[in-house]
């Protein structure tokens, strides 16, 4: 359920999910949405009181995530990076072997030369590729049944670091290619791109007919499209 509060002239939209939990939990997403989970018996007034109490922090998080999305991605100690839509603080350390690891809310890059910007970007891209290989095929298979009439089999998936596209479709070859940098975003953003490419099996252009097909499988597609617009060429 989506609703909103007004705070000092700002609208804070939130999505409420009822769960068997004791606390009111909040997660801020890059689309300027707060995802809230609360127990079945917690009144909305109490939930919105918690939102008001945390409104300053929420708005600052919105601004920080927009800067991450709109500006060039800076990979240095203390930077905040996104992996599957979640924030991690980056720590870069010197090591004998180039590697990465995630612990709690920290992403560690261990590098032979931690001052080498190209090396930092390369190892970070390796991480994004590894996440992509794990997550993208699952989403592709999950959405296949909607398009089985148009695809003989689950399309072959290719993962690339692309500078000008989030994805593309080669319907005649039954191939979908996705940008590994999508691994920075929430799974629903990735799903949007997957569904976008699947719809090209039906309409191979961006006409009104295409967007009608896209809206049929993802009515809220514009929200996710807005997140990704103008976000390429970040490395």
XYZ file of N, CA and C in Angstrom:
705
model
N 0.847 -1.192 0.000
C 0.000 0.000 0.000
C 0.882 1.242 0.000
N 0.687 2.146 -0.969
C 1.443 3.376 -1.043
C 0.664 4.529 -0.415
N 1.374 5.362 0.340
C 0.785 6.560 0.905
C 1.901 7.586 1.056
N 1.638 8.705 1.725
C 2.672 9.726 1.856
C 2.405 10.595 3.084
N 3.474 11.277 3.503
C 3.356 12.310 4.524
C 3.981 13.588 3.966
N 3.612 14.704 4.518
C 4.212 15.988 4.157
C 5.072 16.463 5.314
N 6.318 16.858 4.992
C 7.245 17.303 6.037
C 8.035 18.502 5.528
N 7.816 19.663 6.136
C 8.527 20.897 5.772
C 8.510 21.148 4.266
N 7.344 20.965 3.663
C 7.209 21.229 2.238
C 7.660 20.096 1.339
N 8.095 18.983 1.914
C 8.546 17.827 1.143
C 7.535 16.694 1.265
N 7.296 16.024 0.162
C 6.431 14.845 0.171
C 7.295 13.597 0.310
N 7.023 12.807 1.304
C 7.738 11.543 1.505
C 6.743 10.414 1.246
N 6.951 9.718 0.136
C 6.062 8.609 -0.226
C 6.578 7.332 0.426
N 5.667 6.530 0.902
C 6.098 5.270 1.511
C 5.196 4.119 1.085
N 5.781 2.942 1.062
C 5.064 1.703 0.741
C 5.034 0.856 1.996
N 3.835 0.526 2.463
C 3.681 -0.203 3.715
C 3.365 -1.671 3.463
N 4.151 -2.537 4.083
C 3.911 -3.974 4.040
C 3.696 -4.470 5.465
N 2.635 -5.220 5.657
C 2.351 -5.788 6.974
C 3.032 -7.145 7.083
N 3.779 -7.322 8.174
C 4.485 -8.569 8.416
C 4.395 -8.932 9.895
N 4.798 -10.141 10.205
C 4.842 -10.581 11.590
C 6.166 -10.141 12.208
N 6.292 -8.807 12.433
C 7.510 -8.236 12.995
C 7.152 -7.376 14.205
N 8.135 -7.181 15.081
C 7.900 -6.402 16.296
C 8.149 -4.915 16.071
N 9.154 -4.587 15.244
C 9.547 -3.201 15.067
C 8.997 -2.623 13.766
N 9.021 -1.304 13.667
C 8.725 -0.613 12.410
C 10.053 -0.463 11.679
N 10.186 -1.126 10.547
C 11.430 -1.114 9.778
C 11.272 -0.257 8.531
N 12.319 0.511 8.217
C 12.274 1.405 7.058
C 13.512 1.208 6.194
N 13.282 1.218 4.875
C 14.391 1.165 3.911
C 14.146 2.217 2.846
N 15.146 3.063 2.627
C 15.046 4.124 1.628
C 15.604 3.602 0.306
N 14.840 3.803 -0.774
C 15.252 3.322 -2.087
C 15.599 4.490 -3.000
N 16.382 4.240 -4.080
C 16.808 5.322 -4.976
C 15.669 6.040 -5.694
N 14.477 5.467 -5.760
C 13.348 6.115 -6.435
C 12.582 7.051 -5.505
N 13.237 7.496 -4.424
C 12.645 8.398 -3.433
C 11.401 7.785 -2.796
N 11.510 6.552 -2.497
C 10.425 5.804 -1.841
C 10.973 5.181 -0.573
N 10.170 5.205 0.493
C 10.524 4.533 1.737
C 9.681 3.261 1.830
N 10.334 2.120 1.948
C 9.631 0.861 2.123
C 9.572 0.569 3.619
N 8.341 0.467 4.126
C 8.113 0.298 5.557
C 7.468 -1.066 5.793
N 7.979 -1.786 6.767
C 7.320 -3.018 7.215
C 6.961 -2.850 8.685
N 5.756 -3.294 9.037
C 5.279 -3.149 10.413
C 4.321 -4.293 10.736
N 4.144 -4.546 12.018
C 3.254 -5.606 12.460
C 1.803 -5.333 12.083
N 1.009 -6.388 12.054
C -0.385 -6.273 11.625
C -1.204 -5.367 12.530
N -0.846 -5.296 13.805
C -1.644 -4.505 14.729
C -1.156 -3.085 14.936
N -0.080 -2.682 14.255
C 0.471 -1.334 14.448
C -0.374 -0.331 13.661
N -0.954 0.657 14.324
C -1.800 1.626 13.608
C -0.984 2.511 12.673
N -1.633 2.981 11.618
C -0.971 3.848 10.636
C -0.457 5.116 11.304
N -1.197 5.619 12.277
C -0.770 6.845 12.969
C 0.598 6.658 13.632
N 0.851 5.469 14.180
C 2.136 5.197 14.815
C 3.241 5.071 13.773
N 2.910 4.475 12.645
C 3.880 4.333 11.553
C 4.265 5.715 11.020
N 3.264 6.559 10.805
C 3.558 7.888 10.268
C 4.272 8.758 11.295
N 4.016 8.539 12.575
C 4.775 9.247 13.609
C 6.259 8.897 13.501
N 6.562 7.606 13.275
C 7.954 7.172 13.110
C 8.572 7.791 11.860
N 7.783 7.925 10.807
C 8.287 8.567 9.587
C 8.611 10.037 9.843
N 7.720 10.740 10.551
C 7.986 12.143 10.877
C 9.258 12.271 11.723
N 9.419 11.383 12.683
C 10.590 11.450 13.568
C 11.886 11.223 12.806
N 11.816 10.468 11.698
C 13.015 10.160 10.910
C 13.058 10.921 9.591
N 12.163 11.911 9.427
C 12.024 12.589 8.138
C 13.319 13.264 7.681
N 14.032 13.908 8.606
C 15.290 14.571 8.218
C 16.288 13.554 7.657
N 16.435 12.431 8.338
C 17.349 11.390 7.873
C 16.907 10.830 6.527
N 15.600 10.646 6.358
C 15.068 10.106 5.104
C 15.373 11.051 3.949
N 15.133 12.351 4.136
C 15.381 13.326 3.070
C 16.858 13.406 2.726
N 17.719 13.313 3.741
C 19.163 13.312 3.475
C 19.566 12.068 2.692
N 18.937 10.941 3.008
C 19.220 9.714 2.266
C 18.764 9.841 0.818
N 17.595 10.454 0.596
C 17.131 10.706 -0.765
C 18.181 11.503 -1.540
N 18.658 12.591 -0.925
C 19.634 13.455 -1.598
C 20.929 12.707 -1.884
N 21.377 11.907 -0.913
C 22.628 11.163 -1.098
C 22.504 10.152 -2.236
N 21.380 9.459 -2.296
C 21.176 8.467 -3.352
C 21.064 9.134 -4.715
N 20.467 10.320 -4.775
C 20.388 11.045 -6.048
C 21.772 11.465 -6.525
N 22.616 11.873 -5.581
C 23.977 12.246 -5.967
C 24.738 11.047 -6.502
N 24.524 9.897 -5.889
C 25.164 8.674 -6.370
C 24.705 8.383 -7.791
N 23.402 8.549 -8.028
C 22.827 8.209 -9.326
C 23.161 9.246 -10.386
N 23.133 10.538 -10.018
C 23.250 11.587 -11.020
C 24.691 11.992 -11.316
N 25.559 11.777 -10.388
C 26.931 12.178 -10.607
C 27.801 11.023 -11.047
N 29.067 11.348 -11.347
C 30.015 10.295 -11.675
C 30.256 9.451 -10.432
N 30.361 8.171 -10.636
C 30.575 7.276 -9.504
C 32.022 7.391 -9.050
N 32.216 7.834 -7.813
C 33.556 7.985 -7.260
C 33.852 6.800 -6.363
N 34.880 6.049 -6.738
C 35.258 4.873 -5.955
C 36.510 5.193 -5.160
N 36.310 5.562 -3.898
C 37.418 5.862 -3.010
C 36.988 5.522 -1.595
N 37.954 5.474 -0.688
C 37.621 5.144 0.697
C 36.524 6.062 1.232
N 35.502 5.432 1.794
C 34.401 6.200 2.362
C 33.258 6.459 1.406
N 33.461 6.148 0.117
C 32.366 6.331 -0.843
C 31.204 5.406 -0.500
N 30.012 5.850 -0.839
C 28.830 5.007 -0.710
C 28.497 4.458 -2.090
N 28.430 3.142 -2.209
C 28.098 2.501 -3.473
C 26.837 1.674 -3.284
N 26.188 1.381 -4.390
C 24.972 0.579 -4.364
C 25.229 -0.794 -4.958
N 24.727 -1.804 -4.291
C 24.722 -3.173 -4.803
C 23.317 -3.708 -4.605
N 22.640 -4.023 -5.712
C 21.243 -4.469 -5.668
C 20.374 -3.509 -4.856
N 20.664 -2.218 -5.007
C 19.838 -1.192 -4.389
C 20.160 -0.890 -2.936
N 21.136 -1.599 -2.364
C 21.495 -1.370 -0.967
C 22.805 -0.586 -0.876
N 22.886 0.253 0.144
C 24.071 1.091 0.334
C 25.179 0.326 1.055
N 26.401 0.512 0.570
C 27.582 -0.041 1.236
C 28.667 1.029 1.254
N 29.385 1.100 2.367
C 30.526 1.991 2.424
C 31.753 1.257 1.878
N 32.492 1.940 1.043
C 33.636 1.328 0.378
C 34.904 1.514 1.210
N 35.623 0.420 1.408
C 36.941 0.457 2.038
C 37.935 -0.211 1.089
N 38.991 0.508 0.755
C 40.011 0.009 -0.168
C 41.288 -0.246 0.614
N 41.809 -1.466 0.502
C 42.987 -1.854 1.267
C 44.050 -2.430 0.347
N 45.285 -2.340 0.780
C 46.389 -2.943 0.022
C 46.464 -4.432 0.333
N 46.708 -5.237 -0.698
C 46.799 -6.690 -0.515
C 47.686 -7.279 -1.612
N 48.064 -8.527 -1.434
C 48.912 -9.189 -2.412
C 48.131 -9.663 -3.635
N 46.818 -9.894 -3.432
C 45.962 -10.388 -4.515
C 44.734 -9.486 -4.612
N 44.344 -9.152 -5.825
C 43.144 -8.335 -6.022
C 41.902 -9.167 -5.689
N 41.031 -8.629 -4.832
C 39.813 -9.346 -4.470
C 38.805 -8.355 -3.898
N 37.600 -8.855 -3.662
C 36.568 -8.054 -3.008
C 35.820 -8.937 -2.021
N 35.178 -8.308 -1.057
C 34.299 -9.030 -0.141
C 33.318 -8.039 0.462
N 32.195 -8.561 0.927
C 31.173 -7.740 1.562
C 30.969 -8.259 2.980
N 31.018 -7.350 3.940
C 30.772 -7.717 5.328
C 29.858 -6.671 5.936
N 28.659 -7.108 6.361
C 27.699 -6.145 6.891
C 27.354 -5.121 5.836
N 27.580 -3.867 6.135
C 27.279 -2.794 5.188
C 28.555 -2.179 4.602
N 29.622 -2.970 4.574
C 30.894 -2.494 4.035
C 31.327 -3.363 2.864
N 31.751 -2.712 1.791
C 32.345 -3.398 0.647
C 33.856 -3.187 0.714
N 34.593 -4.281 0.795
C 36.052 -4.211 0.834
C 36.623 -4.532 -0.548
N 37.455 -3.642 -1.060
C 38.257 -3.926 -2.244
C 39.701 -4.047 -1.789
N 40.290 -5.225 -1.967
C 41.679 -5.469 -1.576
C 42.510 -5.554 -2.844
N 43.452 -4.617 -2.985
C 44.119 -4.421 -4.267
C 45.634 -4.369 -4.115
N 46.320 -4.826 -5.150
C 47.779 -4.742 -5.162
C 48.228 -3.285 -5.146
N 47.508 -2.450 -5.882
C 47.818 -1.025 -5.894
C 46.537 -0.239 -5.653
N 46.237 0.116 -4.404
C 44.972 0.804 -4.081
C 44.893 2.224 -4.619
N 45.986 2.741 -5.202
C 45.983 4.086 -5.787
C 45.698 4.060 -7.280
N 45.562 2.873 -7.838
C 45.334 2.714 -9.271
C 43.828 2.795 -9.557
N 43.383 3.930 -10.091
C 41.958 4.150 -10.336
C 41.384 3.129 -11.304
N 42.133 2.817 -12.349
C 41.645 1.840 -13.327
C 41.481 0.465 -12.690
N 42.404 0.096 -11.819
C 42.308 -1.187 -11.125
C 41.087 -1.220 -10.207
N 40.846 -0.125 -9.495
C 39.673 -0.046 -8.622
C 38.397 -0.266 -9.434
N 38.282 0.451 -10.560
C 37.094 0.305 -11.402
C 36.969 -1.111 -11.940
N 38.105 -1.707 -12.309
C 38.086 -3.048 -12.900
C 37.613 -4.094 -11.888
N 38.081 -3.997 -10.652
C 37.667 -4.962 -9.632
C 36.202 -4.742 -9.257
N 35.783 -3.481 -9.224
C 34.373 -3.199 -8.941
C 33.485 -3.770 -10.049
N 33.919 -3.650 -11.292
C 33.165 -4.228 -12.401
C 33.133 -5.748 -12.317
N 34.213 -6.342 -11.840
C 34.219 -7.794 -11.627
C 33.142 -8.181 -10.626
N 33.014 -7.400 -9.557
C 31.963 -7.638 -8.567
C 30.588 -7.522 -9.212
N 30.367 -6.470 -10.004
C 29.068 -6.294 -10.654
C 28.771 -7.447 -11.608
N 29.782 -7.904 -12.316
C 29.602 -9.050 -13.212
C 29.209 -10.300 -12.434
N 29.856 -10.516 -11.302
C 29.563 -11.707 -10.499
C 28.128 -11.656 -9.961
N 27.707 -10.480 -9.509
C 26.318 -10.334 -9.050
C 25.359 -10.564 -10.215
N 25.698 -10.002 -11.372
C 24.850 -10.135 -12.555
C 24.649 -11.591 -12.939
N 25.721 -12.365 -12.915
C 25.638 -13.776 -13.313
C 24.764 -14.580 -12.356
N 24.664 -14.116 -11.128
C 23.842 -14.809 -10.131
C 22.377 -14.372 -10.196
N 22.141 -13.079 -10.387
C 20.793 -12.524 -10.252
C 20.036 -12.449 -11.582
N 20.706 -12.015 -12.651
C 20.004 -11.778 -13.913
C 19.325 -13.031 -14.469
N 19.998 -14.204 -14.484
C 19.335 -15.395 -15.036
C 18.063 -15.770 -14.277
N 18.059 -15.558 -12.958
C 16.876 -15.878 -12.165
C 15.679 -15.038 -12.612
N 15.902 -13.737 -12.796
C 14.816 -12.844 -13.192
C 14.364 -13.160 -14.614
N 15.309 -13.466 -15.488
C 14.962 -13.811 -16.870
C 14.041 -15.033 -16.904
N 14.353 -16.038 -16.090
C 13.536 -17.252 -16.042
C 12.188 -16.990 -15.387
N 12.176 -16.162 -14.340
C 10.924 -15.851 -13.645
C 9.895 -15.199 -14.571
N 10.365 -14.384 -15.497
C 9.459 -13.623 -16.355
C 9.172 -14.315 -17.689
N 9.824 -15.432 -17.948
C 9.695 -16.091 -19.252
C 8.273 -16.516 -19.569
N 7.537 -17.006 -18.586
C 6.201 -17.552 -18.852
C 5.271 -16.519 -19.478
N 5.496 -15.228 -19.198
C 4.660 -14.169 -19.770
C 4.873 -14.031 -21.275
N 6.005 -14.545 -21.764
C 6.383 -14.331 -23.159
C 6.620 -15.633 -23.915
N 6.222 -16.729 -23.307
C 6.485 -18.049 -23.891
C 5.900 -18.178 -25.301
N 4.807 -17.472 -25.541
C 4.163 -17.505 -26.856
C 5.070 -16.919 -27.933
N 5.972 -16.008 -27.528
C 6.789 -15.290 -28.507
C 8.239 -15.765 -28.530
N 8.665 -16.500 -27.487
C 10.046 -16.987 -27.385
C 10.032 -18.515 -27.406
N 10.782 -19.147 -28.291
C 10.795 -20.612 -28.326
C 11.350 -21.236 -27.056
N 12.305 -20.535 -26.429
C 12.923 -20.991 -25.179
C 13.300 -19.761 -24.367
N 13.698 -19.970 -23.120
C 14.252 -18.856 -22.344
C 15.413 -18.274 -23.149
N 15.395 -16.969 -23.414
C 16.448 -16.386 -24.255
C 17.851 -16.619 -23.687
N 18.813 -16.712 -24.576
C 20.208 -16.736 -24.146
C 20.532 -15.384 -23.524
N 21.183 -15.404 -22.392
C 21.527 -14.162 -21.694
C 23.000 -13.851 -21.881
N 23.269 -12.622 -22.311
C 24.636 -12.122 -22.378
C 24.754 -10.929 -21.437
N 25.856 -10.854 -20.738
C 26.088 -9.763 -19.793
C 27.300 -8.974 -20.258
N 27.128 -7.686 -20.408
C 28.189 -6.826 -20.921
C 28.268 -5.544 -20.089
N 29.419 -4.893 -20.135
C 29.556 -3.547 -19.594
C 29.344 -2.593 -20.758
N 28.135 -2.070 -20.866
C 27.778 -1.234 -22.011
C 27.728 0.233 -21.615
N 28.154 1.098 -22.503
C 28.249 2.529 -22.221
C 26.982 3.294 -22.581
N 26.138 2.751 -23.460
C 25.005 3.530 -23.937
C 23.675 2.798 -23.855
N 23.652 1.594 -23.293
C 22.414 0.832 -23.186
C 22.356 0.098 -21.852
N 21.145 -0.006 -21.309
C 20.951 -0.868 -20.145
C 20.666 -2.298 -20.580
N 20.179 -2.443 -21.798
C 19.923 -3.776 -22.321
C 19.576 -3.703 -23.784
N 19.626 -4.832 -24.465
C 19.113 -4.901 -25.831
C 18.612 -6.303 -26.127
N 17.825 -6.395 -27.171
C 17.182 -7.659 -27.527
C 17.471 -7.983 -28.985
N 17.846 -9.224 -29.253
C 17.974 -9.750 -30.608
C 16.943 -10.864 -30.734
N 15.707 -10.455 -31.033
C 14.596 -11.400 -31.013
C 14.808 -12.562 -31.975
N 15.326 -12.284 -33.172
C 15.513 -13.344 -34.159
C 16.531 -14.382 -33.703
N 17.457 -13.946 -32.874
C 18.475 -14.869 -32.348
C 18.113 -15.404 -30.970
N 17.005 -14.923 -30.416
C 16.569 -15.313 -29.073
C 17.644 -14.993 -28.022
N 18.143 -13.744 -28.080
C 19.215 -13.294 -27.186
C 18.809 -11.980 -26.520
N 19.003 -11.913 -25.218
C 18.866 -10.661 -24.472
C 20.212 -10.346 -23.835
N 20.667 -9.114 -24.003
C 21.916 -8.660 -23.396
C 21.595 -7.608 -22.352
N 22.191 -7.753 -21.167
C 21.967 -6.812 -20.075
C 23.283 -6.204 -19.620
N 23.221 -4.955 -19.224
C 24.379 -4.221 -18.736
C 24.704 -4.670 -17.306
N 25.940 -5.075 -17.070
C 26.317 -5.551 -15.734
C 26.135 -4.478 -14.673
N 26.150 -3.208 -15.068
C 26.013 -2.132 -14.096
C 24.606 -2.041 -13.502
N 23.663 -2.778 -14.097
C 22.341 -2.881 -13.485
C 22.414 -3.553 -12.114
N 23.490 -4.271 -11.855
C 23.648 -4.960 -10.571
C 23.740 -3.978 -9.400
N 23.903 -2.700 -9.700
C 23.893 -1.699 -8.632
C 22.482 -1.430 -8.122
N 21.490 -1.783 -8.928
C 20.128 -1.353 -8.651
C 19.272 -2.453 -8.035
N 18.183 -2.021 -7.425
C 17.201 -2.919 -6.848
C 16.721 -3.931 -7.897
N 16.327 -5.105 -7.448
C 15.898 -6.155 -8.373
C 14.712 -5.734 -9.227
N 13.841 -4.866 -8.705
C 12.699 -4.434 -9.499
C 13.128 -3.546 -10.662
N 14.218 -2.808 -10.494
C 14.768 -2.031 -11.609
C 15.326 -2.981 -12.668
N 16.028 -4.013 -12.230
C 16.545 -5.018 -13.151
C 15.387 -5.713 -13.867
N 14.345 -6.037 -13.119
C 13.172 -6.698 -13.701
C 12.539 -5.818 -14.787
N 12.498 -4.509 -14.532
C 11.966 -3.575 -15.528
C 12.729 -3.695 -16.847
N 14.063 -3.722 -16.775
C 14.858 -3.821 -18.006
C 14.634 -5.167 -18.685
N 14.560 -6.230 -17.888
C 14.291 -7.564 -18.449
C 12.943 -7.570 -19.174
N 11.911 -7.028 -18.544
C 10.589 -6.990 -19.164
C 10.582 -6.104 -20.405
N 11.313 -5.001 -20.344
C 11.448 -4.119 -21.505
C 11.996 -4.897 -22.696
N 13.068 -5.660 -22.454
C 13.680 -6.413 -23.558
C 12.778 -7.553 -24.013
N 12.114 -8.203 -23.097
C 11.166 -9.256 -23.472
C 10.070 -8.695 -24.380
N 9.597 -7.486 -24.096
C 8.522 -6.905 -24.897
C 8.943 -6.661 -26.340
N 10.247 -6.596 -26.573
C 10.718 -6.437 -27.951
C 10.545 -7.724 -28.766
N 10.260 -8.818 -28.110
C 9.894 -10.020 -28.859
C 8.507 -9.859 -29.480
N 7.720 -8.947 -28.916
C 6.365 -8.704 -29.420
C 6.354 -7.517 -30.378
N 6.965 -6.411 -29.951
C 7.035 -5.191 -30.767
C 8.488 -4.744 -30.803
N 9.076 -4.722 -31.993
C 10.518 -4.466 -32.090
C 10.834 -3.003 -32.364
N 10.116 -2.129 -31.687
C 10.411 -0.697 -31.732
C 9.878 -0.085 -30.447
N 9.915 1.237 -30.353
C 9.428 1.901 -29.155
C 8.172 2.714 -29.460
N 7.275 2.112 -30.200
C 6.005 2.753 -30.539
C 5.045 2.689 -29.354
N 3.876 3.298 -29.535
C 2.848 3.234 -28.495
C 2.438 1.793 -28.221
N 2.468 0.966 -29.257
C 2.116 -0.450 -29.087
C 3.095 -1.152 -28.160
N 4.378 -0.787 -28.281
C 5.388 -1.386 -27.407
C 5.112 -1.038 -25.946
N 4.879 0.243 -25.681
C 4.671 0.665 -24.288
C 3.348 0.146 -23.731
N 2.407 -0.138 -24.587
C 1.167 -0.783 -24.138
C 1.472 -2.185 -23.630
N 2.328 -2.913 -24.355
C 2.724 -4.257 -23.917
C 3.505 -4.196 -22.615
N 4.405 -3.209 -22.503
C 5.207 -3.068 -21.290
C 4.324 -2.741 -20.093
N 3.369 -1.839 -20.282
C 2.471 -1.465 -19.193
C 1.607 -2.638 -18.750
N 1.320 -3.543 -19.670
C 0.484 -4.698 -19.331
C 1.197 -5.638 -18.364
N 2.521 -5.739 -18.467
C 3.273 -6.639 -17.590
C 3.918 -5.910 -16.416
N 4.051 -4.577 -16.519
C 4.611 -3.781 -15.419
C 3.981 -2.395 -15.464
N 2.819 -2.219 -14.844
C 2.122 -0.929 -14.896
C 2.955 0.240 -14.378
N 3.859 -0.018 -13.435
C 4.642 1.057 -12.817
C 5.989 1.259 -13.509
N 6.127 0.862 -14.775
C 7.423 0.876 -15.458
C 8.052 2.265 -15.503
N 7.248 3.328 -15.566
C 7.807 4.681 -15.681
C 8.651 5.046 -14.459
N 8.264 4.527 -13.308
C 9.018 4.803 -12.078
C 10.443 4.284 -12.194
N 10.586 3.070 -12.720
C 11.908 2.468 -12.847
C 12.686 3.053 -14.023
N 11.971 3.427 -15.065
C 12.612 4.077 -16.200
C 13.254 5.390 -15.767
N 12.559 6.142 -14.906
C 13.078 7.428 -14.433
C 14.370 7.253 -13.639
N 14.478 6.144 -12.901
C 15.685 5.891 -12.104
C 16.904 5.734 -13.004
N 16.714 5.091 -14.152
C 17.850 4.742 -15.011
C 18.200 5.811 -16.048
N 17.274 6.733 -16.302
C 17.541 7.725 -17.337
C 18.779 8.569 -17.007
N 19.602 8.753 -17.979
C 20.799 9.605 -17.884
C 21.810 9.097 -16.863
N 21.806 7.780 -16.613
C 22.725 7.234 -15.619
C 23.877 6.448 -16.235
N 23.983 6.438 -17.553
C 25.085 5.719 -18.187
C 26.346 6.595 -18.177
N 27.440 6.017 -18.641
C 28.740 6.703 -18.672
C 29.161 7.188 -17.297
N 28.939 6.356 -16.278
C 29.286 6.725 -14.903
C 30.697 6.278 -14.516
N 31.371 5.507 -15.358
C 32.740 5.065 -15.026
C 33.732 5.798 -15.896
